Coordinates of C-alpha atoms in Angstrom, one line a residue:
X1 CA 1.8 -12.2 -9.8
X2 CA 2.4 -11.4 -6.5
X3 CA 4.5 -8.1 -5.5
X4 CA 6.6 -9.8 -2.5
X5 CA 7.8 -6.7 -0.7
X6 CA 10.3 -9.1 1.1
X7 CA 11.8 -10.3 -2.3
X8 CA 11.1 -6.8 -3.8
X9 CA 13.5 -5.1 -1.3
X10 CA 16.2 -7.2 -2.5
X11 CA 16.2 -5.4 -5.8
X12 CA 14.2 -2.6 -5.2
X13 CA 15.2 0.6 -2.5
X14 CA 12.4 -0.1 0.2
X15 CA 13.0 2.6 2.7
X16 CA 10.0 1.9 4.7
X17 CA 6.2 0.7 4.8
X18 CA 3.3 1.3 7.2
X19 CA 0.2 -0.7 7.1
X20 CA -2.4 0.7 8.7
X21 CA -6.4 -0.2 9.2
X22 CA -9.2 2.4 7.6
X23 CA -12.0 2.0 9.5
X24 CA -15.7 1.8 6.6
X25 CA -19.2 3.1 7.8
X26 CA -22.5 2.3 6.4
X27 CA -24.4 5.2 4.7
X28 CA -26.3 5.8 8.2
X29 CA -23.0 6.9 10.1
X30 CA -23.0 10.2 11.5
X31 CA -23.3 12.5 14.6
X32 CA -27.0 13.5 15.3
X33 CA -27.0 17.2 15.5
X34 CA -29.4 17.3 18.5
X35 CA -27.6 15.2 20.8
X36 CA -24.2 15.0 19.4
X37 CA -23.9 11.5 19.7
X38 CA -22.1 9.2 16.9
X39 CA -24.0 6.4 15.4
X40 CA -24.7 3.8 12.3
X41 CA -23.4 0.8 11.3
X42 CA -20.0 -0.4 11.4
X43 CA -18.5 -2.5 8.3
X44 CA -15.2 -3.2 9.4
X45 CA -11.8 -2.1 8.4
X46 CA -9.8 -2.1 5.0
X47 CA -5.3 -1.8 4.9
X48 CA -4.3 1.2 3.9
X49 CA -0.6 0.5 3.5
X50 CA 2.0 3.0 2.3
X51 CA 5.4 2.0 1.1
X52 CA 8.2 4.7 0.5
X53 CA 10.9 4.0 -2.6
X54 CA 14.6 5.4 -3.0
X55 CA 16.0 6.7 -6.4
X56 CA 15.4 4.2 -8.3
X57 CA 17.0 3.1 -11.8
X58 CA 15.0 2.6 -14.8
X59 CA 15.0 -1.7 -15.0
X60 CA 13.8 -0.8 -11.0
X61 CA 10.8 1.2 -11.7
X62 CA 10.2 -0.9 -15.0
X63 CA 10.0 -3.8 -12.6
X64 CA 7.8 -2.2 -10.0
X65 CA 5.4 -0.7 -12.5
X66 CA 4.8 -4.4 -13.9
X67 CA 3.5 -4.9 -10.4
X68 CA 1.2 -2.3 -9.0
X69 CA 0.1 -0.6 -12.2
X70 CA -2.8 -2.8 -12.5
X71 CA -6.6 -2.6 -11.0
X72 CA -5.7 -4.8 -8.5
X73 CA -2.5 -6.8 -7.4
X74 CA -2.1 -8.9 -4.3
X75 CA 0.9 -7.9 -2.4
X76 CA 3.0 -9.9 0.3
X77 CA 4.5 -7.7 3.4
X78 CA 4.8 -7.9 6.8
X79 CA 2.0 -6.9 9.1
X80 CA 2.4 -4.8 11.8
X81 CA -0.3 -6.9 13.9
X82 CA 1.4 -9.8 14.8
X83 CA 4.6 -10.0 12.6
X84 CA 3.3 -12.5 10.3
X85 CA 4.2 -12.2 6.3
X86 CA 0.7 -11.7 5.0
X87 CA -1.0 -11.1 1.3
X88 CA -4.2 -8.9 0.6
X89 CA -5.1 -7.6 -2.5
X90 CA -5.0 -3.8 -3.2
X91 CA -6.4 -1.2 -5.7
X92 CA -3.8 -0.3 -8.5
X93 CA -2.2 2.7 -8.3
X94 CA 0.2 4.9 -10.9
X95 CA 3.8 5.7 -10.2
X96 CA 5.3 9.1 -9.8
X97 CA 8.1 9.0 -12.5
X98 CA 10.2 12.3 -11.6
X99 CA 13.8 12.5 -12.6
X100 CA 15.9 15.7 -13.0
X101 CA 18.0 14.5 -15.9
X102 CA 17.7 12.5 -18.7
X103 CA 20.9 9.9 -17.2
X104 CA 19.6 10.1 -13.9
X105 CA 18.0 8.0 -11.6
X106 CA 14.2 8.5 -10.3
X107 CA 13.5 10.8 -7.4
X108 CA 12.9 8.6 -4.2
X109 CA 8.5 8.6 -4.0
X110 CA 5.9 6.8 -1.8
X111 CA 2.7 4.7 -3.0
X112 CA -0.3 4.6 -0.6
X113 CA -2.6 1.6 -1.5
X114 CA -5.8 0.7 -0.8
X115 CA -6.9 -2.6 0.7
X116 CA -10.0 -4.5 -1.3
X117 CA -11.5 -6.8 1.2
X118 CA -12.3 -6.2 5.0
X119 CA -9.3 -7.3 6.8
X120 CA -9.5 -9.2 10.4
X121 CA -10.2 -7.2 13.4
X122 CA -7.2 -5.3 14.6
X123 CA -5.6 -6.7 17.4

């Protein structure tokens, strides 16, 4: 199952996302403390992509729950790269469930997930 933020929006208040590359560093990264200069060993870089909700009903957060409450998911979205609709895999995550009254709708919340595989150099 693939959580299609494209499709998703259709159903689902997407107010915005923001993919954005982590760099990683090898345990021998650091700054040397007599000369101040950085050093170690690259990896490469990991999405770190945030995606903010609006209220949403319960069948909506049902729905979205079925999707990125799991160890890991792939999603679909739009990179900011190039424009292209890509998928990558991300860790699971929980959903903050906060509503003020037992009729009412969800409180509008953000997810920040976390990319599994190195990604292609940024541009």
């Amino acid at each position: 199952m693939i959580c299609d933020l494209e499709k998703l929006s259709q159903k689902i208040p997407i107010l915005s996302w923001q993919d954005q590359p982590q760099d990683n560093w090898a345990s021998d990264a650091g700054r040397n403390s007599n000369s101040a200069k950085w050093g170690g060993t690259f990896i490469g870089y990991v999405t770190q992509l945030t995606i903010e909700f609006g209220e949403l009903t319960q069948s909506q957060i049902t729905e979205l729950k079925r999707y990125v409450q799991r160890s890991i998911f792939r999603v679909r979205y739009q990179s900011s790269d190039n424009g292209e609709w890509i998928t990558e895999k991300f860790y699971g995550t929980t959903i903050p469930a906060k509503k003020d009254y037992i009729y009412g709708k969800y409180k509008p919340f953000s997810l920040t997930l976390t990319g599994v595989d190195l990604r292609d150099e940024v541009l």
